[in-house]
Short mmCIF file of C-alpha atoms and ligand atoms in Angstrom, two decimals:
data_model
loop_
_atom_site.label_atom_id
_atom_site.label_comp_id
_atom_site.label_asym_id
_atom_site.label_seq_id
_atom_site.Cartn_x
_atom_site.Cartn_y
_atom_site.Cartn_z
CA UNK A 282 47.22 41.52 52.79
CA UNK A 283 44.64 42.74 50.60
CA UNK A 284 46.63 44.30 47.76
CA UNK A 285 45.32 47.84 48.09
CA UNK A 286 46.52 47.07 51.72
CA UNK A 287 49.59 46.42 50.87
CA UNK A 288 50.26 49.27 48.33
CA UNK A 289 49.56 51.99 50.81
CA UNK A 290 52.29 50.26 53.07
CA UNK A 291 54.39 50.24 50.52
CA UNK A 292 53.86 53.75 49.72
CA UNK A 293 54.14 54.79 52.76
CA UNK A 294 57.21 53.63 53.81
CA UNK A 295 58.29 54.72 50.28
CA UNK A 296 57.12 58.02 51.22
CA UNK A 297 59.19 57.71 55.12
CA UNK A 298 62.01 56.58 53.43
CA UNK A 299 62.08 59.22 50.95
CA UNK A 300 60.96 62.43 53.19
CA UNK A 301 64.09 60.49 55.70
CA UNK A 302 66.44 60.62 53.06
CA UNK A 303 65.35 64.64 52.70
CA UNK A 304 65.14 64.86 56.15
CA UNK A 305 68.75 63.93 56.24
CA UNK A 306 69.76 65.62 52.71
CA UNK A 307 69.37 68.39 53.83
CA UNK A 308 70.84 68.89 57.35
CA UNK A 309 73.87 70.32 58.26
CA UNK A 310 75.77 68.09 59.93
CA UNK A 311 78.26 69.42 62.72
CA UNK A 312 81.12 66.25 61.70
CA UNK A 313 80.34 66.38 57.46
CA UNK A 314 81.79 63.48 55.96
CA UNK A 315 85.73 63.66 55.33
CA UNK A 316 84.57 64.26 51.40
CA UNK A 317 82.51 66.66 52.36
CA UNK A 318 84.73 68.84 54.55
CA UNK A 319 85.39 72.04 53.27
CA UNK A 320 85.95 74.16 56.11
CA UNK A 321 85.98 74.61 60.01
CA UNK A 322 86.97 77.51 62.13
CA UNK A 323 87.04 79.18 64.98
CA UNK A 324 86.93 76.32 67.45
CA UNK A 325 88.81 75.55 70.59
CA UNK A 326 90.15 72.72 72.47
CA UNK A 327 91.60 70.92 74.77
CA UNK A 328 92.38 67.75 76.37
CA UNK A 329 90.71 65.60 78.48
CA UNK A 330 90.59 61.45 79.50
CA UNK A 331 92.39 61.00 76.53
CA UNK A 332 91.03 62.55 73.93
CA UNK A 333 90.57 65.82 72.59
CA UNK A 334 87.41 67.73 72.72
CA UNK A 335 86.60 70.40 69.94
CA UNK A 336 83.98 73.35 70.89
CA UNK A 337 82.47 75.91 69.21
CA UNK A 338 83.00 77.29 65.94
CA UNK A 339 81.71 77.65 62.17
CA UNK A 340 81.87 74.28 59.73
CA UNK A 341 81.26 74.92 56.25
CA UNK A 342 80.41 71.61 54.11
CA UNK A 343 79.44 69.95 51.03
CA UNK A 344 76.74 68.31 49.85
CA UNK A 345 77.55 66.54 46.86
CA UNK A 346 81.21 66.05 48.07
CA UNK A 347 82.71 68.22 45.52
CA UNK A 348 80.71 72.14 44.99
CA UNK A 349 77.56 72.41 46.17
CA UNK A 350 78.23 74.44 49.82
CA UNK A 351 75.23 73.11 52.08
CA UNK A 352 72.88 75.55 53.79
CA UNK A 353 74.02 78.91 55.00
CA UNK A 354 78.07 79.26 54.11
CA UNK A 355 78.88 78.78 57.27
CA UNK A 356 76.89 76.59 60.02
CA UNK A 357 77.71 77.46 64.14
CA UNK A 358 78.66 73.83 65.45
CA UNK A 359 75.56 72.78 67.89
CA UNK A 360 77.40 69.09 69.56
CA UNK A 361 81.34 68.59 71.38
CA UNK A 362 83.22 66.66 69.52
CA UNK A 363 85.50 65.02 70.28
CA UNK A 364 88.57 62.27 68.55
CA UNK A 365 90.71 59.47 70.80
CA UNK A 366 94.23 59.59 71.73
CA UNK A 367 94.14 56.12 73.35
CA UNK A 368 94.51 54.60 69.67
CA UNK A 369 96.61 55.96 66.84
CA UNK A 370 94.58 57.54 63.90
CA UNK A 371 94.98 59.46 60.43
CA UNK A 372 93.50 62.50 59.48
CA UNK A 373 91.80 61.79 55.87
CA UNK A 374 89.16 58.53 58.30
CA UNK A 375 89.59 59.35 62.24
CA UNK A 376 85.89 59.32 63.22
CA UNK A 377 84.86 62.55 64.86
CA UNK A 378 82.58 62.28 68.15
CA UNK A 379 79.66 64.36 68.11
CA UNK A 380 77.91 64.57 71.30
CA UNK A 381 74.47 67.01 71.34
CA UNK A 382 74.61 69.52 73.68
CA UNK A 383 71.71 70.50 75.95
CA UNK A 384 70.76 74.23 75.33
CA UNK A 385 71.73 76.18 71.77
CA UNK A 386 72.99 79.11 73.61
CA UNK A 387 76.20 76.29 74.27
CA UNK A 388 77.02 77.45 70.26
CA UNK A 389 80.21 79.71 70.24
CA UNK A 390 82.88 80.81 68.27
CA UNK A 391 86.59 81.18 70.08
CA UNK A 392 85.43 81.39 73.41
CA UNK A 393 87.66 80.36 76.14
CA UNK A 394 88.32 77.01 77.75
CA UNK A 395 90.13 76.57 81.11
CA UNK A 396 90.95 72.79 82.04
CA UNK A 397 90.98 71.26 84.54
CA UNK A 398 92.64 68.20 83.77
CA UNK A 399 92.40 66.48 87.58
CA UNK A 400 89.11 66.55 87.64
CA UNK A 401 87.95 65.89 83.96
CA UNK A 402 85.99 69.26 83.25
CA UNK A 403 86.27 71.93 81.42
CA UNK A 404 84.94 75.80 81.90
CA UNK A 405 83.43 77.57 79.17
CA UNK A 406 83.19 81.70 79.51
CA UNK A 407 83.64 84.41 76.47
CA UNK A 408 84.02 84.08 73.04
CA UNK A 409 80.82 85.43 70.34
CA UNK A 410 77.90 83.97 69.68
CA UNK A 411 77.96 82.95 65.56
CA UNK A 412 76.25 85.66 64.04
CA UNK A 413 75.47 88.31 67.08
CA UNK A 414 72.25 85.84 66.53
CA UNK A 415 70.86 83.76 70.13
CA UNK A 416 72.26 85.84 72.57
CA UNK A 417 71.66 85.07 76.53
CA UNK A 418 72.69 86.31 79.29
CA UNK A 419 76.43 85.38 80.59
CA UNK A 420 77.78 82.48 82.29
CA UNK A 421 80.57 80.64 83.12
CA UNK A 422 79.58 76.56 82.19
CA UNK A 423 81.06 73.63 82.72
CA UNK A 424 81.62 69.80 80.97
CA UNK A 425 82.22 66.93 82.51
CA UNK A 426 83.75 64.14 80.45
CA UNK A 427 82.99 60.98 80.88
CA UNK A 428 86.06 58.20 79.70
CA UNK A 429 84.70 57.83 76.04
CA UNK A 430 84.82 61.13 74.74
CA UNK A 431 81.34 62.34 75.52
CA UNK A 432 80.25 64.27 78.53
CA UNK A 433 77.85 66.84 80.50
CA UNK A 434 77.02 70.67 80.50
CA UNK A 435 76.02 72.53 83.26
CA UNK A 436 75.78 76.18 84.51
CA UNK A 437 78.59 77.23 87.04
CA UNK A 438 77.72 78.74 90.53
CA UNK A 439 79.87 81.59 91.53
CA UNK A 440 80.01 81.80 95.25
CA UNK A 441 83.29 83.30 95.82
CA UNK A 442 84.79 86.95 94.38
CA UNK A 443 82.99 88.82 91.79
CA UNK A 444 79.47 88.63 89.92
CA UNK A 445 79.48 87.99 86.03
CA UNK A 446 77.41 91.39 85.82
CA UNK A 447 80.98 93.28 87.35
CA UNK A 448 83.06 92.03 84.54
CA UNK A 449 82.98 92.11 80.68
CA UNK A 450 83.26 89.01 78.94
CA UNK A 451 85.80 89.63 75.83
CA UNK A 452 87.27 87.68 72.38
CA UNK A 453 90.86 87.35 72.10
CA UNK A 454 92.40 87.37 74.70
CA UNK A 455 94.92 84.97 75.74
CA UNK A 456 94.11 82.34 77.43
CA UNK A 457 95.76 79.16 79.62
CA UNK A 458 94.86 76.64 82.40
CA UNK A 459 98.07 76.64 85.56
CA UNK A 460 96.21 73.50 87.07
CA UNK A 461 94.25 75.35 89.54
CA UNK A 462 92.87 78.45 87.50
CA UNK A 463 92.09 79.08 84.54
CA UNK A 464 93.55 82.86 82.97
CA UNK A 465 92.27 85.16 80.53
CA UNK A 466 94.45 88.05 79.43
CA UNK A 467 93.00 91.54 78.32
CA UNK A 468 90.73 90.70 74.59
CA UNK A 469 87.87 92.80 73.76
CA UNK A 470 84.54 93.43 74.70
CA UNK A 471 81.56 93.25 71.37
CA UNK A 472 78.39 93.55 70.56
CA UNK A 473 78.72 89.72 69.91
CA UNK A 474 80.53 89.48 72.98
CA UNK A 475 77.78 90.25 76.27
CA UNK A 476 73.39 90.20 75.76
CA UNK A 477 72.46 94.02 75.49
CA UNK A 478 76.21 95.40 75.12
CA UNK A 479 76.90 98.38 72.47
CA UNK A 480 79.61 99.16 71.63
CA UNK A 481 83.05 97.69 71.17
CA UNK A 482 86.24 98.07 73.74
CA UNK A 483 89.96 96.66 74.30
CA UNK A 484 89.96 95.51 77.72
CA UNK A 485 93.26 95.91 79.98
CA UNK A 486 94.11 93.13 82.91
CA UNK A 487 93.53 89.79 83.76
CA UNK A 488 90.85 87.41 84.88
CA UNK A 489 91.45 84.55 87.08
CA UNK A 490 89.18 81.42 87.71
CA UNK A 491 89.95 79.07 91.23
CA UNK A 492 89.27 75.69 90.29
CA UNK A 493 88.45 74.78 93.86
CA UNK A 494 86.36 78.35 95.09
CA UNK A 495 84.98 79.09 91.15
CA UNK A 496 85.79 82.70 92.20
CA UNK A 497 85.75 85.11 89.47
CA UNK A 498 88.40 87.89 89.89
CA UNK A 499 89.76 90.88 87.69
CA UNK A 500 93.74 91.58 88.42
CA UNK A 501 93.28 94.58 86.60
CA UNK A 502 95.03 96.90 89.02
CA UNK A 503 96.59 94.30 91.10
CA UNK A 504 98.26 91.62 88.85
CA UNK A 505 98.19 92.06 85.27
CA UNK A 506 101.77 91.38 82.87
CA UNK A 507 100.20 94.69 81.07
CA UNK A 508 98.21 96.83 83.87
CA UNK A 509 96.19 99.73 82.09
CA UNK A 510 97.46 98.06 78.58
CA UNK A 511 94.83 96.06 76.70
CA UNK A 512 96.50 93.27 74.66
CA UNK A 513 94.60 91.23 71.77
CA UNK A 514 94.85 88.97 70.20
CA UNK A 515 98.26 87.43 72.16
CA UNK A 516 98.63 84.18 73.50
CA UNK A 517 99.33 82.35 77.06
CA UNK A 518 100.60 79.21 77.75
CA UNK A 519 101.39 77.06 81.22
CA UNK A 520 104.44 75.68 81.81
CA UNK A 521 104.54 73.20 84.18
CA UNK A 522 108.15 71.75 84.90
CA UNK A 523 109.29 75.37 85.84
CA UNK A 524 110.08 76.86 89.56
CA UNK A 525 108.31 75.73 92.24
CA UNK A 526 103.79 76.24 90.32
CA UNK A 527 105.02 76.57 87.08
CA UNK A 528 104.92 79.39 84.88
CA UNK A 529 103.02 81.83 82.05
CA UNK A 530 104.14 82.20 79.07
CA UNK A 531 102.89 85.46 77.28
CA UNK A 532 103.45 86.78 73.49
CA UNK A 533 102.35 88.58 70.24
CA UNK A 534 99.04 90.29 70.27
CA UNK A 535 98.47 93.83 69.59
CA UNK A 536 99.01 97.06 72.00
CA UNK A 537 94.59 98.40 72.46
CA UNK A 538 93.48 101.53 73.80
CA UNK A 539 90.82 101.58 76.84
CA UNK A 540 89.69 105.02 75.57
CA UNK A 541 87.97 104.16 72.26
CA UNK A 542 87.05 102.01 69.79
CA UNK A 543 89.76 100.67 67.20
CA UNK A 544 90.21 98.33 64.29
CA UNK A 545 92.31 95.64 65.11
CA UNK A 546 94.31 96.83 61.70
CA UNK A 547 94.92 100.11 63.13
CA UNK A 548 97.04 98.67 66.16
CA UNK A 549 100.35 98.45 67.12
CA UNK A 550 101.46 94.82 67.36
CA UNK A 551 103.44 93.73 70.51
CA UNK A 552 107.38 92.75 70.33
CA UNK A 553 107.32 88.96 69.01
CA UNK A 554 110.97 89.34 70.76
CA UNK A 555 109.53 90.88 74.18
CA UNK A 556 108.33 87.30 75.77
CA UNK A 557 106.64 87.77 79.25
CA UNK A 558 106.63 85.17 81.57
CA UNK A 559 103.72 85.19 84.83
CA UNK A 560 104.13 83.33 88.27
CA UNK A 561 102.16 82.76 90.85
CA UNK A 562 103.89 83.54 93.86
CA UNK A 563 101.85 80.49 96.30
CA UNK A 564 100.90 77.70 95.77
CA UNK A 565 96.87 78.19 94.39
CA UNK A 566 93.35 76.58 95.16
CA UNK A 567 92.67 76.96 98.46
CA UNK A 568 89.17 79.01 99.36
CA UNK A 569 89.72 82.61 100.02
CA UNK A 570 92.82 83.34 99.49
CA UNK A 571 93.71 86.71 98.63
CA UNK A 572 95.66 86.52 95.63
CA UNK A 573 95.67 90.09 94.00
CA UNK A 574 99.45 90.47 95.26
CA UNK A 575 100.29 86.79 94.19
CA UNK A 576 101.51 87.35 90.75
CA UNK A 577 104.90 88.56 89.78
CA UNK A 578 106.11 88.82 86.08
CA UNK A 579 108.67 89.39 84.12
CA UNK A 580 109.22 90.58 80.07
CA UNK A 581 112.69 89.76 78.37
CA UNK A 582 113.55 90.57 74.93
CA UNK A 583 115.00 87.86 72.82
CA UNK A 584 117.24 89.07 69.69
CA UNK A 585 118.84 86.17 68.44
CA UNK A 586 116.47 84.23 66.29
CA UNK A 587 117.43 80.43 65.89
CA UNK A 588 117.19 79.14 62.45
CA UNK A 589 115.68 75.94 62.97
CA UNK A 590 112.35 78.68 64.40
CA UNK A 591 112.58 79.43 60.02
CA UNK A 592 113.21 76.84 58.54
CA UNK A 593 110.65 74.73 58.56
CA UNK A 594 107.56 77.99 58.12
CA UNK A 595 107.21 76.94 54.07
CA UNK A 596 105.89 73.81 55.10
CA UNK A 597 102.03 72.89 54.20
CA UNK A 598 102.14 76.96 53.22
CA UNK A 599 99.64 75.95 50.76
CA UNK A 600 97.60 75.13 53.75
CA UNK A 601 98.22 78.30 55.82
CA UNK A 602 95.93 79.14 58.34
CA UNK A 603 95.43 82.25 60.51
CA UNK A 604 97.01 81.94 63.68
CA UNK A 605 95.37 82.50 66.89
CA UNK A 606 92.52 84.00 65.39
CA UNK A 607 91.44 80.72 63.49
CA UNK A 608 93.11 77.74 64.54
CA UNK A 609 93.38 76.55 67.76
CA UNK A 610 96.71 74.20 68.59
CA UNK A 611 95.58 71.57 71.65
CA UNK A 612 99.25 70.86 72.77
CA UNK A 613 98.25 67.51 75.49
CA UNK A 614 102.47 66.25 75.27
CA UNK A 615 105.68 67.85 74.99
CA UNK A 616 106.00 66.20 72.08
CA UNK A 617 102.52 66.40 69.88
CA UNK A 618 100.48 69.90 68.33
CA UNK A 619 97.37 69.49 67.42
CA UNK A 620 95.91 72.05 64.87
CA UNK A 621 92.73 72.31 64.61
CA UNK A 622 90.23 74.05 61.18
CA UNK A 623 91.22 77.36 60.32
CA UNK A 624 91.15 79.23 57.90
CA UNK A 625 93.63 82.00 55.80
CA UNK A 626 91.86 84.96 54.03
CA UNK A 627 88.03 85.55 55.19
CA UNK A 628 86.79 83.94 52.25
CA UNK A 629 88.75 80.81 52.13
CA UNK A 630 86.39 79.81 54.83
CA UNK A 631 84.56 78.42 51.35
CA UNK A 632 87.33 76.44 49.55
CA UNK A 633 88.35 73.14 50.08
CA UNK A 634 90.65 72.82 53.34
CA UNK A 635 93.96 70.94 51.93
CA UNK A 636 94.06 70.04 55.18
CA UNK A 637 91.90 66.45 55.59
CA UNK A 638 88.68 67.52 58.13
CA UNK A 639 91.96 70.60 58.83
CA UNK A 640 93.70 68.04 61.29
CA UNK A 641 97.41 68.94 61.55
CA UNK A 642 99.60 67.77 64.09
CA UNK A 643 103.15 69.56 64.63
CA UNK A 644 105.37 66.64 65.76
CA UNK A 645 107.64 68.34 67.82
CA UNK A 646 110.62 65.79 67.95
CA UNK A 647 110.79 65.80 64.20
CA UNK A 648 109.81 69.13 64.22
CA UNK A 649 107.05 68.12 60.99
CA UNK A 650 103.47 68.58 60.06
CA UNK A 651 101.66 64.90 59.50
CA UNK A 652 98.23 63.94 59.21
CA UNK A 653 98.16 60.98 60.96
CA UNK A 654 97.98 60.39 65.23
CA UNK A 655 100.39 57.49 66.67
CA UNK A 656 99.61 56.72 69.76
CA UNK A 657 102.53 54.39 70.52
CA UNK A 658 105.10 57.67 69.45
CA UNK A 659 107.87 56.78 72.51
CA UNK A 660 108.67 60.05 74.21
CA UNK A 661 109.72 63.39 73.19
CA UNK A 662 113.57 64.20 72.83
CA UNK A 663 114.68 67.61 71.43
CA UNK A 664 114.90 67.85 67.73
CA UNK A 665 118.45 67.18 66.63
CA UNK A 666 118.53 71.33 65.29
CA UNK A 667 117.11 72.59 68.55
CA UNK A 668 120.35 70.18 70.20
CA UNK A 669 122.23 71.60 67.74
CA UNK A 670 122.00 74.91 68.46
CA UNK A 671 122.60 74.88 72.64
CA UNK A 672 126.31 73.06 71.87
CA UNK A 673 126.94 75.52 69.63
CA UNK A 674 125.93 77.62 72.33
C1 LIG B 59 73.10 74.47 64.19
O1 LIG B 59 71.88 75.26 64.98
C2 LIG B 59 71.60 76.35 64.76
C3 LIG B 59 70.18 76.76 65.31
O2 LIG B 59 69.15 75.85 64.87
C4 LIG B 59 71.48 76.22 62.72
O3 LIG B 59 71.28 77.81 62.58
C5 LIG B 59 72.75 75.43 61.92
O4 LIG B 59 72.36 75.38 61.27
C6 LIG B 59 72.83 74.80 62.71
N1 LIG B 59 74.85 73.72 62.60
C7 LIG B 59 74.61 72.88 61.73
C8 LIG B 59 75.67 72.09 61.38
O5 LIG B 59 73.67 71.91 62.06
C1 LIG B 60 90.53 53.77 73.33
O1 LIG B 60 89.39 54.43 74.66
C2 LIG B 60 87.70 53.76 73.51
C3 LIG B 60 86.66 54.33 75.03
O2 LIG B 60 86.86 56.21 74.43
C4 LIG B 60 87.36 52.73 73.86
O3 LIG B 60 86.09 52.03 72.82
C5 LIG B 60 88.44 51.89 72.68
O4 LIG B 60 88.27 50.24 72.60
C6 LIG B 60 89.94 52.29 73.27
N1 LIG B 60 91.25 51.85 72.53
C7 LIG B 60 91.77 51.16 72.76
C8 LIG B 60 92.82 50.71 71.61
O5 LIG B 60 92.18 50.64 74.24
C1 LIG B 61 88.86 95.22 84.72
O1 LIG B 61 88.93 95.90 85.43
C2 LIG B 61 89.28 97.28 84.84
C3 LIG B 61 89.02 98.42 85.69
O2 LIG B 61 88.04 98.53 86.15
C4 LIG B 61 88.20 97.05 83.87
O3 LIG B 61 88.35 98.15 82.33
C5 LIG B 61 87.94 95.95 83.08
O4 LIG B 61 87.67 96.26 82.19
C6 LIG B 61 88.21 94.61 83.88
N1 LIG B 61 87.70 93.89 83.12
C7 LIG B 61 86.55 92.92 82.73
C8 LIG B 61 87.38 91.68 81.71
O5 LIG B 61 85.64 93.00 82.80
C1 LIG B 62 109.99 95.44 74.37
O1 LIG B 62 111.19 95.06 75.94
C2 LIG B 62 111.72 96.17 75.65
C3 LIG B 62 112.86 95.68 77.01
O2 LIG B 62 111.73 95.64 78.09
C4 LIG B 62 110.82 97.39 75.66
O3 LIG B 62 112.60 98.70 75.69
C5 LIG B 62 110.37 97.57 74.53
O4 LIG B 62 109.16 99.11 74.46
C6 LIG B 62 109.76 96.12 74.40
N1 LIG B 62 109.18 96.54 73.32
C7 LIG B 62 107.45 96.15 72.83
C8 LIG B 62 106.74 96.45 71.48
O5 LIG B 62 106.60 95.73 73.52
C1 LIG B 63 93.13 91.76 99.52
O1 LIG B 63 94.89 92.44 99.53
C2 LIG B 63 94.39 93.96 99.03
C3 LIG B 63 96.25 94.43 98.40
O2 LIG B 63 96.80 94.09 100.15
C4 LIG B 63 94.21 94.25 99.91
O3 LIG B 63 93.86 96.06 99.31
C5 LIG B 63 92.40 94.43 99.88
O4 LIG B 63 91.49 94.90 99.68
C6 LIG B 63 92.36 92.57 99.63
N1 LIG B 63 90.57 91.97 99.61
C7 LIG B 63 90.92 90.81 100.24
C8 LIG B 63 88.99 90.87 100.01
O5 LIG B 63 90.86 91.11 101.51
#
């Protein structure tokens, strides 16, 4: 090779290296290295095929491992993330797998995930577009998981029930899945939750999505546990072991209004001592079934608050994170809870999370927060404090 050709080849490869390095350096990552991780917020999580899937939300990251924030402070996450549950890991070093999404409208904050565990699928609807940008027409999306922590996105067609333009997609509803259907109770619709919407309204009632018939229903008048009262920011959890079809437990949230826009800070809270139980009376899932009268609800008021429920809350206080608004805890066995990301005050988004990669585990047997996951842990046993409490009463 002639010297000048060698030089030019070297130069080309050097330039390529510099350009690639430059690009890599400037690029934002959905999963920054643990040392560059600052905060993850507004994500949601679910469990399928022995993996935790983490969906949506925004990420803040350093570029130099300690001070310089890369890009816009918060950036929307553009991949579907996953963490394996078949092997043990530590929050500080676990590899989070990122699967890029086929279209950008799939970047969403706090969206509703309905999990059909049996079929290895979750559906995604509602939530809001980060910064209200790049909004598109409302759809119900479907993610089909593979066995390696990845999977495929698609748009679900809805042959039965209501059309999407007959309901208002919102956020901050109480979401859960019963195994045969997804549920959202309450929430609020804003200009960032629906393309073309110009006002904010709290939503009453309960939306259901049947995994088999793909029918969306709005049960405001017929089967909502709260009737016309909008519930904003509550939590719902399905418990399968109770009764024939299991029960849904609803707790917390704000009392909204349907007639005008009310800032969250001016709404009353639902009393945390009131816990609402919701039960489907018939076997779910048969196509075309009229389910409008198939629910019964009951609200119980608990006056005694067990000591064990109070005395652990100070642990990890320095890592306090907003409850249902910015953190999503995903419960995949009776004994483990994973909290993903979150923040305390709004401005904490720029302060590095004390929890490595934002992954905080709660061990329900030991009633302790942990920074590692043990895939071989023994089966769940009630914590001693809980056993004692029951023994005494
Ligand atoms: C995701 O994509 C959007 C739009 O292209 C971009 O602005 C944002 O920075 C990306 N987020 C990350 C973490 O790379
Ligand atoms: C866990 O599952 C992954 C696939 O996601 C596989 O590559 C890995 O070998 C499995 N680990 C164990 C310990 O079975
Ligand atoms: C369900 O219907 C009620 C009554 O028509 C309406 O006020 C509410 O906004 C609807 N819910 C949704 C999520 O569209
Ligand atoms: C809690 O439940 C009790 C009994 O049903 C009821 O009287 C009270 O109004 C409820 N409080 C709230 C804030 O919902
Ligand atoms: C379902 O049942 C309700 C109450 O009986 C009735 O008003 C409604 O028309 C029924 N809907 C369908 C689709 O059959």
